[in-house]
Every structure is written in structure tokens, then in C-alpha cells.
Coordinates of C-alpha atoms in Angstrom, one line a residue:
X212 CA 0.0 0.0 0.0
X213 CA 2.8 2.4 0.9
X214 CA 4.5 1.7 -2.5
X215 CA 1.2 2.4 -4.3
X216 CA 0.8 5.7 -2.5
X217 CA 4.3 6.8 -3.4
X218 CA 3.5 6.0 -7.1
X219 CA 0.3 8.0 -7.0
X220 CA 2.0 11.0 -5.3
X221 CA 4.7 10.9 -8.0
X222 CA 2.1 10.7 -10.8
X223 CA 0.2 13.8 -9.5
X224 CA 3.5 15.7 -9.1
X225 CA 4.4 14.9 -12.7
X226 CA 1.0 16.0 -13.9
X227 CA 1.2 19.3 -12.0
X228 CA 4.7 20.0 -13.3
X229 CA 3.8 19.1 -16.9
X230 CA 0.7 21.4 -16.7
X231 CA 2.8 24.3 -15.4
X232 CA 5.3 23.8 -18.3
X233 CA 2.4 23.6 -20.8
X234 CA 0.9 26.8 -19.5
X235 CA 4.3 28.5 -19.8
X236 CA 4.5 27.3 -23.4
X237 CA 1.0 28.6 -24.1
X238 CA 1.6 32.1 -22.8
X239 CA 5.1 32.3 -24.4
X240 CA 3.7 31.3 -27.8
X241 CA 0.7 33.7 -27.5
X242 CA 3.1 36.5 -26.6
X243 CA 5.4 35.7 -29.5
X244 CA 2.5 35.6 -32.0
X245 CA 1.1 38.9 -30.7
X246 CA 4.5 40.6 -30.8
X247 CA 5.0 39.4 -34.4
X248 CA 1.6 40.6 -35.4
X249 CA 2.2 44.0 -33.7
X250 CA 5.4 44.4 -35.6
X251 CA 3.8 43.6 -39.0
X252 CA 1.0 46.1 -38.2
X253 CA 3.5 48.8 -37.4
X254 CA 5.3 48.1 -40.7
X255 CA 2.1 48.4 -42.6
X256 CA 1.4 51.7 -40.8
X257 CA 4.8 53.0 -41.6
X258 CA 4.3 52.2 -45.3
X259 CA 1.0 54.1 -45.2
X260 CA 2.8 57.0 -43.4
X261 CA 5.5 57.2 -46.1
X262 CA 2.8 57.1 -48.8
X263 CA 0.9 60.0 -47.2
X264 CA 4.2 62.0 -47.0
X265 CA 4.9 61.3 -50.6
X266 CA 1.4 62.6 -51.6
X267 CA 1.8 65.7 -49.6
X268 CA 5.2 66.4 -51.2
X269 CA 3.6 65.9 -54.7
X270 CA 0.9 68.5 -53.9
X271 CA 3.7 70.9 -52.7
X272 CA 5.5 70.2 -56.0
X273 CA 2.3 71.1 -57.9
X274 CA 2.0 74.4 -56.0
X275 CA 5.7 75.2 -56.7
X276 CA 5.3 74.2 -60.3
X277 CA 2.3 76.5 -60.7
X278 CA 4.3 79.3 -59.1
X279 CA 7.0 78.9 -61.8
X280 CA 4.3 79.7 -64.4
X281 CA 4.3 83.4 -63.2
X282 CA 8.0 83.7 -63.9
X283 CA 7.4 82.8 -67.6
X284 CA 4.6 85.2 -68.4
X285 CA 4.2 88.8 -67.2
X286 CA 1.4 89.4 -66.8
X287 CA -0.2 85.9 -66.6
X288 CA -3.6 85.8 -68.1
X289 CA -6.6 83.7 -67.1
X290 CA -6.5 81.5 -70.2
X291 CA -2.9 80.7 -69.6
X292 CA -3.5 79.7 -66.0
X293 CA -6.5 77.7 -67.1
X294 CA -4.5 75.9 -69.8
X295 CA -1.7 75.0 -67.3
X296 CA -4.1 73.6 -64.7
X297 CA -6.0 71.7 -67.3
X298 CA -2.7 70.1 -68.4
X299 CA -2.1 68.8 -64.9
X300 CA -5.2 66.5 -65.2
X301 CA -5.8 66.9 -61.4
X302 CA -8.8 64.5 -61.3
X303 CA -6.5 61.7 -62.5
X304 CA -3.1 62.5 -61.0
X305 CA -4.0 64.7 -57.9
X306 CA -7.6 63.7 -57.0
X307 CA -7.4 65.3 -53.5
X308 CA -6.7 68.8 -54.9
X309 CA -10.0 70.7 -55.0
X310 CA -8.8 74.0 -56.4
X311 CA -5.8 76.1 -57.4
X312 CA -6.2 79.8 -57.2
X313 CA -4.2 83.0 -57.3
X314 CA -4.9 86.1 -55.1
X315 CA -3.5 89.3 -56.5
X316 CA -2.1 91.9 -54.1
X317 CA -3.9 95.3 -54.5
X318 CA -3.3 98.5 -52.6
X319 CA -6.3 100.8 -51.8
X320 CA -5.0 103.4 -54.2
X321 CA -4.9 100.9 -57.0
X322 CA -8.3 99.4 -56.3
X323 CA -10.3 101.4 -59.0
X324 CA -7.9 100.5 -61.8
X325 CA -7.8 96.9 -60.6
X326 CA -11.6 96.5 -60.6
X327 CA -11.8 98.2 -64.0
X328 CA -9.3 95.7 -65.4
X329 CA -11.1 92.7 -64.0
X330 CA -14.4 93.8 -65.3
X331 CA -12.9 94.3 -68.7
X332 CA -11.6 90.7 -68.6
X333 CA -15.2 89.6 -67.8
X334 CA -16.7 91.6 -70.7
X335 CA -14.1 90.1 -73.1
X336 CA -15.3 86.7 -72.0
X337 CA -19.0 87.7 -72.6
X338 CA -19.9 87.8 -68.9
X339 CA -21.5 90.8 -67.1
X340 CA -18.9 93.2 -65.8
X341 CA -21.0 93.8 -62.7
X342 CA -20.4 90.2 -61.6
X343 CA -17.0 91.1 -60.3
X344 CA -17.0 92.7 -56.8
X345 CA -14.4 92.6 -54.1
X346 CA -15.9 91.1 -51.0
X347 CA -16.3 91.3 -48.1
X348 CA -17.4 94.9 -48.7
X349 CA -15.5 97.8 -47.2
X350 CA -12.4 99.8 -47.7
X351 CA -9.0 98.4 -46.5
X352 CA -5.4 99.5 -46.9
X353 CA -4.4 96.2 -48.7
X354 CA -6.2 93.5 -50.5
X355 CA -5.4 90.0 -51.7
X356 CA -8.1 89.3 -54.2
X357 CA -8.7 85.9 -55.9
X358 CA -8.6 86.5 -59.7
X359 CA -7.8 83.0 -61.0
X360 CA -9.5 79.9 -59.7
X361 CA -9.4 76.4 -61.2
X362 CA -11.3 74.2 -62.0
X363 CA -14.0 76.6 -63.1
X364 CA -16.7 74.8 -61.1
X365 CA -19.7 76.8 -59.8
X366 CA -18.8 76.7 -56.1
X367 CA -15.2 77.8 -56.8
X368 CA -16.2 80.4 -59.3
X369 CA -18.0 82.2 -56.6
X370 CA -14.7 82.8 -54.8
X371 CA -13.5 85.2 -57.5
X372 CA -13.2 88.6 -56.0
X373 CA -12.7 87.3 -52.4
X374 CA -10.3 89.3 -50.4
X375 CA -8.5 86.6 -48.4
X376 CA -6.8 89.2 -46.2
X377 CA -10.2 89.9 -44.7
X378 CA -10.8 86.3 -43.8
X379 CA -10.1 85.3 -40.2
X380 CA -6.5 85.8 -39.1
X381 CA -5.1 85.6 -42.6
X382 CA -3.4 89.0 -42.7
X383 CA -0.4 88.3 -40.3
X384 CA 0.1 84.9 -41.8
X385 CA 0.2 86.1 -45.4
X386 CA 2.3 89.1 -44.4
X387 CA 4.9 86.8 -42.8
X388 CA 4.8 84.6 -45.9
X389 CA 5.3 87.6 -48.2
X390 CA 8.2 88.9 -46.1
X391 CA 10.0 85.6 -45.7
X392 CA 9.2 84.1 -49.1
X393 CA 8.1 80.8 -47.5
X394 CA 5.3 78.4 -48.1
X395 CA 2.5 78.5 -45.5
X396 CA 0.0 75.8 -44.6
X397 CA -3.5 76.1 -43.3
X398 CA -4.0 75.4 -39.6
X399 CA -7.7 75.9 -39.9
X400 CA -9.9 73.6 -42.1
X401 CA -11.4 75.3 -45.2
X402 CA -15.2 75.4 -44.5
X403 CA -16.2 74.9 -48.1
X404 CA -14.7 71.4 -48.3
X405 CA -14.7 70.3 -44.7
X406 CA -17.0 68.1 -42.7
X407 CA -16.8 66.9 -39.1
X408 CA -13.7 64.7 -38.8
X409 CA -13.0 65.1 -42.5
X410 CA -11.1 68.4 -43.1
X411 CA -10.0 70.3 -46.2
X412 CA -6.7 72.2 -45.9
X413 CA -4.8 74.7 -48.0
X414 CA -1.2 75.7 -48.8
X415 CA -0.1 79.1 -50.2
X416 CA 3.1 80.4 -51.7
X417 CA 4.1 84.1 -52.3
X418 CA 4.5 85.2 -55.9
X419 CA 7.0 88.0 -56.9
X420 CA 7.2 90.0 -60.1
X421 CA 9.6 88.5 -62.7
X422 CA 13.0 90.2 -62.9
X423 CA 12.8 92.0 -59.6
X424 CA 15.3 91.3 -56.7
X425 CA 14.0 89.5 -53.6
X426 CA 17.1 89.4 -51.4
X427 CA 15.6 91.1 -48.4
X428 CA 12.3 92.1 -46.9
X429 CA 12.1 95.5 -48.6
X430 CA 12.8 94.0 -52.0
X431 CA 10.3 91.2 -51.5
X432 CA 7.6 93.7 -50.5
X433 CA 8.3 95.8 -53.6
X434 CA 8.2 92.8 -55.9
X435 CA 5.2 91.1 -54.2
X436 CA 2.6 90.2 -56.8
X437 CA 0.2 88.0 -54.8
X438 CA -0.2 84.6 -53.3
X439 CA -0.8 81.3 -55.0
X440 CA -2.7 78.5 -53.2
X441 CA -4.2 75.1 -53.4
X442 CA -7.0 73.6 -51.4
X443 CA -7.1 69.8 -51.0
X444 CA -9.4 67.3 -49.2
X445 CA -7.7 65.3 -46.4
X446 CA -10.1 62.4 -46.8
X447 CA -9.3 62.0 -50.5
X448 CA -5.6 62.3 -49.6
X449 CA -5.6 59.4 -47.0
X450 CA -8.6 57.2 -47.9
X451 CA -6.8 55.7 -50.9
X452 CA -3.8 55.0 -48.7
X453 CA -6.0 53.4 -46.1
X454 CA -7.7 51.2 -48.7
X455 CA -4.4 49.9 -50.0
X456 CA -3.3 48.6 -46.6
X457 CA -3.2 44.8 -46.6
X458 CA -5.0 44.8 -43.3
X459 CA -8.8 45.0 -42.9
X460 CA -10.8 47.1 -40.5
X461 CA -8.1 49.7 -40.0
X462 CA -9.2 52.9 -38.3
X463 CA -7.1 56.0 -39.1
X464 CA -7.3 59.2 -37.1
X465 CA -5.3 62.2 -38.4
X466 CA -4.7 65.0 -35.9
X467 CA -3.0 68.3 -36.5
X468 CA -0.7 69.2 -33.6
X469 CA 0.9 72.1 -35.3
X470 CA 1.1 75.6 -33.8
X471 CA -2.0 77.7 -33.9
X472 CA -4.9 75.3 -33.8
X473 CA -8.0 76.7 -32.3
X474 CA -8.3 75.3 -28.8
X475 CA -11.9 76.6 -28.5
X476 CA -12.9 73.8 -30.8
X477 CA -14.0 70.6 -28.9
X478 CA -11.1 68.8 -30.6
X479 CA -8.7 70.3 -28.1
X480 CA -9.4 67.3 -25.8
X481 CA -7.3 65.2 -28.2
X482 CA -4.3 67.7 -28.0
X483 CA -5.0 69.0 -31.5
X484 CA -7.5 69.3 -34.3
X485 CA -9.0 66.1 -35.8
X486 CA -8.5 66.4 -39.6
X487 CA -9.7 62.9 -40.5
X488 CA -11.3 60.0 -38.7
X489 CA -12.2 57.0 -40.9
X490 CA -14.5 55.7 -38.1
X491 CA -16.1 59.1 -37.4
X492 CA -19.4 57.5 -36.5
X493 CA -17.9 56.8 -33.0
X494 CA -17.1 60.5 -32.6
X495 CA -13.8 62.4 -32.3
X496 CA -13.5 61.7 -28.6
X497 CA -12.5 58.1 -29.3
X498 CA -9.7 58.9 -31.8
X499 CA -6.8 58.0 -29.5
X500 CA -8.6 55.4 -27.4
X501 CA -6.9 52.0 -27.6
X502 CA -9.7 49.4 -27.4
X503 CA -9.3 46.0 -25.9
X504 CA -8.0 43.3 -28.3
X505 CA -6.6 45.9 -30.8
X506 CA -3.3 47.1 -32.1
X507 CA -2.6 50.8 -32.0
X508 CA 0.3 52.9 -33.3
X509 CA 0.8 56.6 -33.7
X510 CA 3.3 58.0 -36.3
X511 CA 4.2 61.6 -37.1
X512 CA 3.7 63.2 -40.5
X513 CA 5.2 66.6 -41.5
X514 CA 2.9 68.9 -43.3
X515 CA 5.2 71.7 -44.5
X516 CA 6.3 72.6 -40.9
X517 CA 3.1 71.5 -39.1
X518 CA 3.1 68.1 -37.3
X519 CA 0.3 65.6 -37.9
X520 CA -0.1 62.5 -35.9
X521 CA -1.6 59.5 -37.7
X522 CA -3.1 56.9 -35.3
X523 CA -3.7 53.5 -36.9
X524 CA -6.0 51.1 -35.0
X525 CA -7.1 47.6 -36.0
X526 CA -8.4 44.5 -34.3
X527 CA -5.8 41.8 -33.5
X528 CA -7.8 39.2 -35.3
X529 CA -7.2 41.0 -38.5
X530 CA -3.4 40.2 -38.2
X531 CA -3.8 36.6 -37.0
X532 CA -4.0 33.7 -39.3
X533 CA -6.2 30.7 -38.7
X534 CA -3.3 28.7 -37.4
X535 CA -2.3 31.4 -34.9
X536 CA -5.4 30.8 -33.0
X537 CA -4.6 27.1 -32.4
X538 CA -0.8 27.3 -32.2
X539 CA -0.6 28.3 -28.5
X540 CA -2.8 25.3 -27.6
X541 CA -0.6 23.0 -29.6
X542 CA 2.4 24.5 -27.9
X543 CA 0.8 23.9 -24.5
X544 CA -0.1 20.3 -25.4
X545 CA 3.5 19.7 -26.6
X546 CA 5.0 21.2 -23.5
X547 CA 2.7 19.1 -21.3
X548 CA 3.3 15.8 -23.1
X549 CA 7.1 16.3 -23.4
X550 CA 7.4 17.2 -19.8
X551 CA 5.3 14.3 -18.8
X552 CA 7.5 11.9 -20.8
X553 CA 10.7 13.4 -19.3
X554 CA 9.3 13.1 -15.9
X555 CA 8.2 9.5 -16.5
X556 CA 11.7 8.7 -17.9
X557 CA 13.3 10.3 -14.8
X558 CA 10.9 8.4 -12.5
X559 CA 11.6 5.1 -14.4
X560 CA 15.4 5.7 -14.2
X561 CA 15.2 6.5 -10.5
X562 CA 13.2 3.3 -9.9
X563 CA 15.6 1.3 -12.1
X564 CA 18.5 2.6 -10.1
X565 CA 17.0 1.4 -6.8
X566 CA 16.3 -2.0 -8.4
X567 CA 19.8 -2.1 -9.8
X568 CA 21.3 -1.4 -6.4
X569 CA 19.3 -4.3 -5.0
X570 CA 20.4 -6.5 -7.8
X571 CA 24.0 -5.6 -7.4
X572 CA 23.9 -6.5 -3.8
X573 CA 22.5 -9.9 -4.7
X574 CA 25.1 -10.4 -7.4
X575 CA 27.9 -9.5 -4.9
X576 CA 26.7 -12.2 -2.5
X577 CA 26.7 -14.7 -5.3
X578 CA 30.2 -13.7 -6.6
X579 CA 31.6 -14.1 -3.1
X580 CA 30.4 -17.7 -3.1
X581 CA 32.3 -18.6 -6.2
X582 CA 35.7 -17.1 -7.3
X583 CA 35.6 -19.2 -10.4
X584 CA 32.3 -17.6 -11.5
X585 CA 33.8 -14.2 -10.8
X586 CA 36.7 -14.9 -13.1
X587 CA 34.5 -16.3 -15.8
X588 CA 32.2 -13.3 -15.6
X589 CA 35.2 -11.0 -15.8
X590 CA 36.4 -12.8 -19.0
X591 CA 32.9 -12.6 -20.5
X592 CA 32.7 -8.9 -19.7
X593 CA 36.0 -8.4 -21.4
X594 CA 34.8 -10.2 -24.5
X595 CA 31.6 -8.3 -24.4
X596 CA 33.4 -5.0 -24.0
X597 CA 35.6 -5.9 -27.0
X598 CA 32.5 -6.8 -29.0
X599 CA 30.7 -3.6 -27.9
X600 CA 33.8 -1.5 -29.0
X601 CA 33.7 -3.2 -32.4
X602 CA 30.0 -2.6 -32.7
X603 CA 30.4 1.0 -31.7
X604 CA 33.1 1.6 -34.3
X605 CA 31.0 -0.1 -36.9
X606 CA 28.0 2.0 -36.0
X607 CA 30.1 5.1 -36.2
X608 CA 31.2 4.1 -39.7
X609 CA 27.6 3.3 -40.8
X610 CA 26.2 6.5 -39.3
X611 CA 29.0 8.6 -40.9
X612 CA 28.3 6.9 -44.3
X613 CA 24.6 7.5 -44.1
X614 CA 25.0 11.1 -43.1
X615 CA 27.4 11.6 -45.9
X616 CA 25.4 9.8 -48.6
X617 CA 21.9 11.0 -47.7
X618 CA 22.1 14.3 -45.7
X619 CA 25.3 15.4 -47.5
X620 CA 23.8 15.0 -51.0
X621 CA 20.5 16.6 -50.0
X622 CA 22.4 19.6 -48.6
X623 CA 24.4 19.9 -51.8
X624 CA 21.2 19.9 -53.9
X625 CA 19.6 22.4 -51.5
X626 CA 22.7 24.7 -51.8
X627 CA 22.6 24.5 -55.6
X628 CA 19.0 25.6 -55.6
X629 CA 19.6 28.4 -53.1
X630 CA 22.6 29.6 -55.1
X631 CA 20.5 29.7 -58.3
X632 CA 17.7 31.6 -56.4
X633 CA 20.3 34.1 -55.1
X634 CA 21.7 34.6 -58.5
X635 CA 18.4 35.1 -60.2
X636 CA 17.1 37.6 -57.6
X637 CA 20.3 39.6 -57.3
X638 CA 19.3 42.5 -59.6
X639 CA 15.5 42.2 -59.5
X640 CA 14.4 41.4 -56.0
X641 CA 16.9 42.8 -53.5
X642 CA 14.9 41.8 -50.4
X643 CA 14.3 38.3 -51.7
X644 CA 18.0 38.1 -52.7
X645 CA 19.1 39.1 -49.2
X646 CA 16.9 36.3 -47.8
X647 CA 18.2 33.8 -50.4
X648 CA 21.8 34.9 -49.6
X649 CA 21.3 34.4 -45.9
X650 CA 19.8 30.9 -46.6
X651 CA 22.9 30.1 -48.7
X652 CA 25.2 31.1 -45.8
X653 CA 23.1 28.9 -43.4
X654 CA 23.4 25.9 -45.7
X655 CA 27.2 26.4 -45.9
X656 CA 27.4 26.5 -42.1
X657 CA 25.3 23.3 -42.0
X658 CA 27.5 21.6 -44.5
X659 CA 30.5 22.5 -42.4
X660 CA 28.8 21.1 -39.3
X661 CA 28.0 17.9 -41.1
X662 CA 31.6 17.5 -42.3
X663 CA 32.8 18.0 -38.7
X664 CA 30.2 15.4 -37.4
X665 CA 31.4 12.8 -40.0
X666 CA 35.0 13.4 -39.0
X667 CA 34.1 13.1 -35.3
X668 CA 32.3 9.8 -35.9
X669 CA 35.1 8.3 -37.9
X670 CA 37.6 10.3 -40.0
X671 CA 37.7 9.1 -43.6
X672 CA 41.4 9.4 -43.5
X673 CA 41.5 6.1 -41.5
X674 CA 40.7 4.3 -44.8
X675 CA 44.0 5.6 -46.2
X676 CA 46.0 3.7 -43.5
X677 CA 47.3 4.3 -40.0
X678 CA 50.2 6.5 -41.1
X679 CA 47.9 8.9 -42.9
X680 CA 45.4 9.0 -40.1
X681 CA 48.0 9.8 -37.4
X682 CA 49.6 12.4 -39.7
X683 CA 46.2 14.0 -40.2
X684 CA 45.4 14.0 -36.5
X685 CA 48.8 15.6 -35.6
X686 CA 48.4 18.3 -38.2
X687 CA 44.8 19.0 -37.2
X688 CA 45.9 19.3 -33.5
X689 CA 48.7 21.6 -34.5
X690 CA 46.3 23.8 -36.6
X691 CA 43.5 23.9 -33.9
X692 CA 45.7 24.6 -30.9
X693 CA 48.9 26.3 -32.1
X694 CA 50.9 23.8 -30.0
X695 CA 54.0 22.5 -31.8
X696 CA 53.4 18.8 -32.5
X697 CA 56.1 16.6 -34.0
X698 CA 55.5 13.2 -35.6
X699 CA 58.3 10.6 -35.8
X700 CA 57.9 7.3 -37.8
X701 CA 60.3 4.5 -38.5
X702 CA 58.1 3.0 -41.2
X703 CA 55.9 5.1 -43.6
X704 CA 53.9 2.1 -44.7
X705 CA 52.6 0.5 -41.5
X706 CA 50.0 -2.1 -42.2
X707 CA 47.9 -3.2 -39.3
X708 CA 44.4 -4.6 -38.7
X709 CA 41.5 -2.3 -38.8
X710 CA 40.8 -2.9 -35.0
X711 CA 44.4 -2.0 -34.1
X712 CA 44.5 1.1 -36.4
X713 CA 41.2 2.4 -35.0
X714 CA 42.3 1.7 -31.4
X715 CA 45.6 3.6 -31.9
X716 CA 43.8 6.5 -33.6
X717 CA 41.3 6.8 -30.7
X718 CA 44.1 6.6 -28.1
X719 CA 46.0 9.3 -29.9
X720 CA 42.8 11.4 -30.0
X721 CA 42.2 11.0 -26.3
X722 CA 45.9 11.7 -25.4
X723 CA 46.0 14.9 -27.4
X724 CA 42.7 16.0 -25.9
X725 CA 44.1 15.4 -22.4
X726 CA 47.2 17.4 -23.2
X727 CA 45.1 20.3 -24.5
X728 CA 42.8 20.4 -21.4
X729 CA 45.3 19.6 -18.6
X730 CA 49.0 19.6 -19.6
X731 CA 49.6 23.3 -20.3
X732 CA 52.2 22.1 -22.8
X733 CA 54.0 24.0 -25.5
X734 CA 55.4 21.0 -27.4
X735 CA 54.2 17.5 -28.1
X736 CA 56.1 14.6 -29.7
X737 CA 54.3 11.6 -31.2
X738 CA 56.4 8.5 -32.2
X739 CA 55.0 5.6 -34.2
X740 CA 57.2 2.6 -34.9
X741 CA 57.0 -1.1 -35.9
X742 CA 59.0 -3.6 -33.7
X743 CA 58.6 -7.0 -35.3
X744 CA 55.1 -8.3 -34.8
X745 CA 54.1 -5.4 -32.5
X746 CA 53.4 -1.7 -33.1
X747 CA 54.3 0.9 -30.5
X748 CA 53.1 4.5 -30.1
X749 CA 54.5 7.0 -27.7
X750 CA 52.9 10.5 -26.9
X751 CA 55.1 12.8 -25.0
X752 CA 54.5 16.4 -23.8
X753 CA 56.5 19.0 -21.8
X754 CA 53.6 20.1 -19.7
X755 CA 53.0 20.2 -15.9
X756 CA 53.0 16.4 -15.5
X757 CA 50.5 14.0 -13.9
X758 CA 50.7 12.9 -10.3
X759 CA 50.0 9.3 -9.5
X760 CA 47.1 10.3 -7.2
X761 CA 45.3 12.0 -10.0
X762 CA 45.5 9.2 -12.5
X763 CA 42.4 7.6 -11.2
X764 CA 40.5 10.8 -10.4
X765 CA 36.8 10.3 -9.8
X766 CA 34.6 11.0 -12.8
X767 CA 37.7 11.0 -15.1
X768 CA 37.7 8.0 -17.5
X769 CA 40.2 9.1 -20.2
X770 CA 43.2 7.1 -19.1
X771 CA 40.9 4.3 -17.9
X772 CA 39.4 4.1 -21.4
X773 CA 42.9 4.0 -23.0
X774 CA 44.0 1.2 -20.7
X775 CA 40.8 -0.8 -21.3
X776 CA 41.3 -0.6 -25.1
X777 CA 44.8 -1.8 -24.8
X778 CA 43.8 -4.8 -22.6
X779 CA 41.0 -5.8 -25.0
X780 CA 43.5 -6.0 -27.8
X781 CA 46.2 -7.8 -25.7
X782 CA 48.6 -4.9 -25.6
X783 CA 50.6 -3.1 -22.9
X784 CA 50.1 0.4 -21.5
X785 CA 52.3 2.7 -19.4
X786 CA 52.3 6.2 -18.1
X787 CA 55.6 8.0 -17.2
X788 CA 55.1 11.3 -15.5
X789 CA 56.1 13.6 -12.6
X790 CA 55.1 17.0 -11.4
X791 CA 56.7 19.6 -13.8
X792 CA 58.4 16.9 -15.9
X793 CA 55.7 16.4 -18.6
X794 CA 53.9 13.2 -19.3
X795 CA 54.6 10.2 -21.6
X796 CA 52.0 7.7 -22.6
X797 CA 53.4 4.5 -24.2
X798 CA 51.3 1.7 -25.8
X799 CA 52.2 -1.5 -27.6
X800 CA 49.9 -3.7 -29.5
X801 CA 50.2 -6.9 -31.6
X802 CA 49.8 -6.1 -35.3
X803 CA 47.0 -8.7 -35.9
X804 CA 46.6 -11.2 -38.7
X805 CA 44.0 -9.4 -41.0
X806 CA 46.5 -6.9 -42.5
X807 CA 45.2 -5.6 -45.8
X808 CA 41.6 -6.7 -45.3
X809 CA 38.9 -4.2 -46.1
X810 CA 37.8 -2.6 -42.8
X811 CA 34.3 -3.7 -41.8
X812 CA 31.8 -1.0 -42.5
X813 CA 34.1 1.2 -44.5
X814 CA 32.8 3.4 -47.3
X815 CA 32.5 2.0 -50.8
X816 CA 34.2 5.1 -52.4
X817 CA 37.7 6.4 -51.6
X818 CA 38.1 8.7 -48.6
X819 CA 39.2 11.7 -50.7
X820 CA 36.0 11.4 -52.8
X821 CA 33.9 11.3 -49.7
X822 CA 35.5 14.5 -48.2
X823 CA 35.1 16.4 -51.5
X824 CA 31.5 15.2 -52.1
X825 CA 29.9 18.2 -50.5

């Protein structure tokens, strides 16, 4: 009963631990998916931001291009202005522009002559001269009267004769623009083309008489001809950009935070004036409110010196794919199952350890009863160890061969395809080329790793003979560590059995590894010689030496493994060392009677072909 209770307690502990890990996987995966979706949404918003900037710049270029018209004709006539604007094809190329107009600067003393001239223009066009009047009515020192307005639609035609200096706070703004020669932007929506949350704005540029200097304020005032402006619809400017975003249900709120917005308007609660709200049915008060389950990002847009803030808002489900909804649950299940399996494995190993201890005690009692059985068991274990060693080396050969033949060739094919893709996309798809080039580099790193794994399992150079294998190992050690390593041979064509060659090679590997980790040596000498029917190998270093008390250090099996290999093959093993005198490892093995036989499990093709295959 007690054992059953312990098992149940362990089971519930494993379930609780696995559930905790599964929940951790769930939340980590959900957070990763959300972060990735947020980043993609911000990238889409930045693309839209750049498109809006480009459109604003194009409208500024239209204004400056129209201003250059006045430098080609003096004076500029209405038909010339009309022909130029018609050639712009605004409805097709600049759909957000509502009108382009020119307001001529007139002093009070010049007003009668100016009105007479404008009425004469109307009479020449067959229109009643009385239709031209400067409004608002009244006498002022200066006027800026609209004389050209395109397109000639009815509601824009009514603006002819409008004195824009008499509108709102336009006088100081236009005066500053005239004196500085700079473009100005509208901080107040134009009532004729504006609706709640859907504003229309304007830009104006001072025009000076051709050929007159404009180097300072006095010269600019003397040369001042008037002001050229455009009015455009913010909804038309941004709605197309919003429609082109690859994300559905995006709400865009555009707020003017530039200087001079009218804080008496209710929009001041948002920190500026709302120019556009694609979801205006909810009202301006919700323009910056981040709703639950939605992504929100705010980006700045420069409008000729004024700062707009574009807030993009969309539901998270618009960025999620169908798989994203299930992936966190799959991650949780995977975490739960894998943790449960690891816990079960740990529990099984722990139980097996206790059972093994009990079994060992029983075996000890039996072995004490019979020394002969102990000796026989020892011999059987020796033969089993030798057999296991042979199997291990054979498996290393087989695994190395399969990795080389299957994985290696597949990686080669994959690299060829990736290289072709990188070559074809180099001049046409730079972003795809960058990804393809990165993939090619990763494939090269993988190929290098596979080569190293094959060499670690069983270096192909062993198939070329013991001399070549030892020479390669010494050269590789010298290259990797920078330690001077000398190889001395009395026979350059030593032919031994495959088991002996493999054992000597592994012993050399282990010896050089120990020198690198512990000896602090600057010079190593490896000697390989044939002595009748035996082959001897000596590895000597000038390091710190090895004390006898440390040769059988707990949890250190390097020297034990070397000695066991030698015993299995019927050889001898010796260590000569002292503190500060360096260490010498000497081994001697019988050559064997299968010289020249093809090593079991070796590759069918020559070693050099295997190395160069990929």
C-alpha cells in the first residue's frame, strides 16, 4: 500500500509540473504571436505613413510648379492659367486637390484700376462686368483678391473677388509669408470642403514679379505680386492609402498638432484638431482610445512645418492567421506531453537505479560464493566490451556513411537551388536576394557542421592507412591549438588490422585531448614505430605532468578508457610522469593477422572522394 501511495504521489507531481510547463509554453507562444503581429501592423502603418508623406510632397510640388508659371509670363492671363491647370489632369493625378487659385495683391490706391481691369476681362469673355465685386465689402489698406480659380466649377467660381486678407487671421500669416518668401500651410480647415472629422486644408506660396530682386524684406515687399494657393481634401488624400493597406478594419485618425490650432474647438481634448477619422461615427472623442483586443500605433507626418499625428488602429484578429489561434494550444499540449514523458523517464530511471542497487547486492553475494564464477564473468565482460567496442566503431562508420550519402547530398542539392535563387534575384528582388543569400550562408554552415560530425564519428582518413590517419590527426591538433606537435615514424607504410588502427587512432585522440585540457604544454612529440610483430606508439609532452594520485581521479575516464582498449587487444600500457616533468604515454599492440583486409563497415568510395563530395 505504501508503494502504491508513493507511485500515486509521484504521478500527481508529474501532472502538476507538466501542466505548469504547458501553460508556460502557451503564454510564451501567445506573446510571440502577438509581438510578431504587432510588428507587422507597425510596418504596414509606416508604409502608409510614407505614402501620405509622398502625396503631400507631390501636392507641394504642384504648387511650386504652378508658381514657376508666373516667372514665364508677365502678366499671366486667365486662359494661360486655365490651360496650365487643365494640363495637370488633377482629377486623374492629384484627386485630392479641390482647387488652385491666385490672389493678386492690391493697394487701396490701385483698387479702382484693378476693378476696372477685372471687369474688362469679364466683358471680353462675354460675362457681365457687374459680376465682379471685391468682398467682403468695405475699404481696407491692402487686398489679396482671388482673380484666378481652377477648376471653373460653380462653387469655386463664386470665390472670384474674395479678399483673403479679410478672412479670419489671414493678414499676419500672409504678411509673414510675403516677407519671408516661404510656403505656408493652413492650420484651420477650409469650411467649403470640410465636414466633421473630414477636413479640407490649404497651402499658399508668395509670388513675386519677374526680374525684380527678392534678397531682403524690402525688396520682397516691392516685388510682391500676390499669393498662389491650393486647397485639398484630407479624406481623399488618405482614404486611398487606407484602402491599400493589406489589413482590414483599420481605423485611421489624423490629428493636426501644429502651432496655432484653435483650442476653443472641442477637438482640443485630443491635443489638436482632428483632420480625419475613418471611423467618425464613433465621434472624435475616441480617436486616440486603444480598445481591448486591438493594435494601435501613432506615427508623425510633417505637413510643411506642421506636425500631424496619424493613429492607426485595428483588431488583433485582422493580423492573426487561422493557425495562430490554435498554435498556442498546440504548444501547451506539446509542453505538457514532453514534460510528462521526461518526468516518466526520470521516474523510471530512479526506480531502475534502486532496483539495480538491490540486484548488485545480490550479485555481490553470489560472486563471493564462487571465485571461479567471478573470473568467468570477468572474462565474459572483457569479450563483451571488445564486442561492444567493435559494434560502436562499426556503427560510427555506418552513421557517418549514411550522413554523408543522404544528408550530404541533400544539402548539396539544396545549396545549388539556393545559389540559383540568389543569382536570379540579385538584380530584380533585393529583399528576396538578401533572404536567399542568408539561406545560402546557413546551408554552408550546416555543410561544415555535417563534415565535422562525420570526422568526429570516424575520420575518412583512416581508410588511407594508420600513417595517414596519425599524420592528419597531428596536423589537425597543431592547426587547432597552435601547439608545436612533431610526428616521428620509422616506417611510412605501416599495415595493421582495422581494429588496431582504430584503437591507436582513438588513443591518440584521447591523449592529445588530455594534453590540451590539462597539460599546459607548448610542445608534443608523437612516435610511431614497428617492432617485429608489434606496433608501438608514444605520446610525450613538456607540460605540468601528472601525479599518480590524479591518474584515477573520480569521474575522469580518459586514461581508464585507453588502458581498457589496450587490454582488450592484448597490448601493454604505461604512463611515465612527474610534477613539472611532462607526461609520456606509451602503448604497444600486436599487429594482428588481418592486414590488408577491407575494414568492416568502411565506405565504398575512396576517402578523398567522400571528403570532396559536398
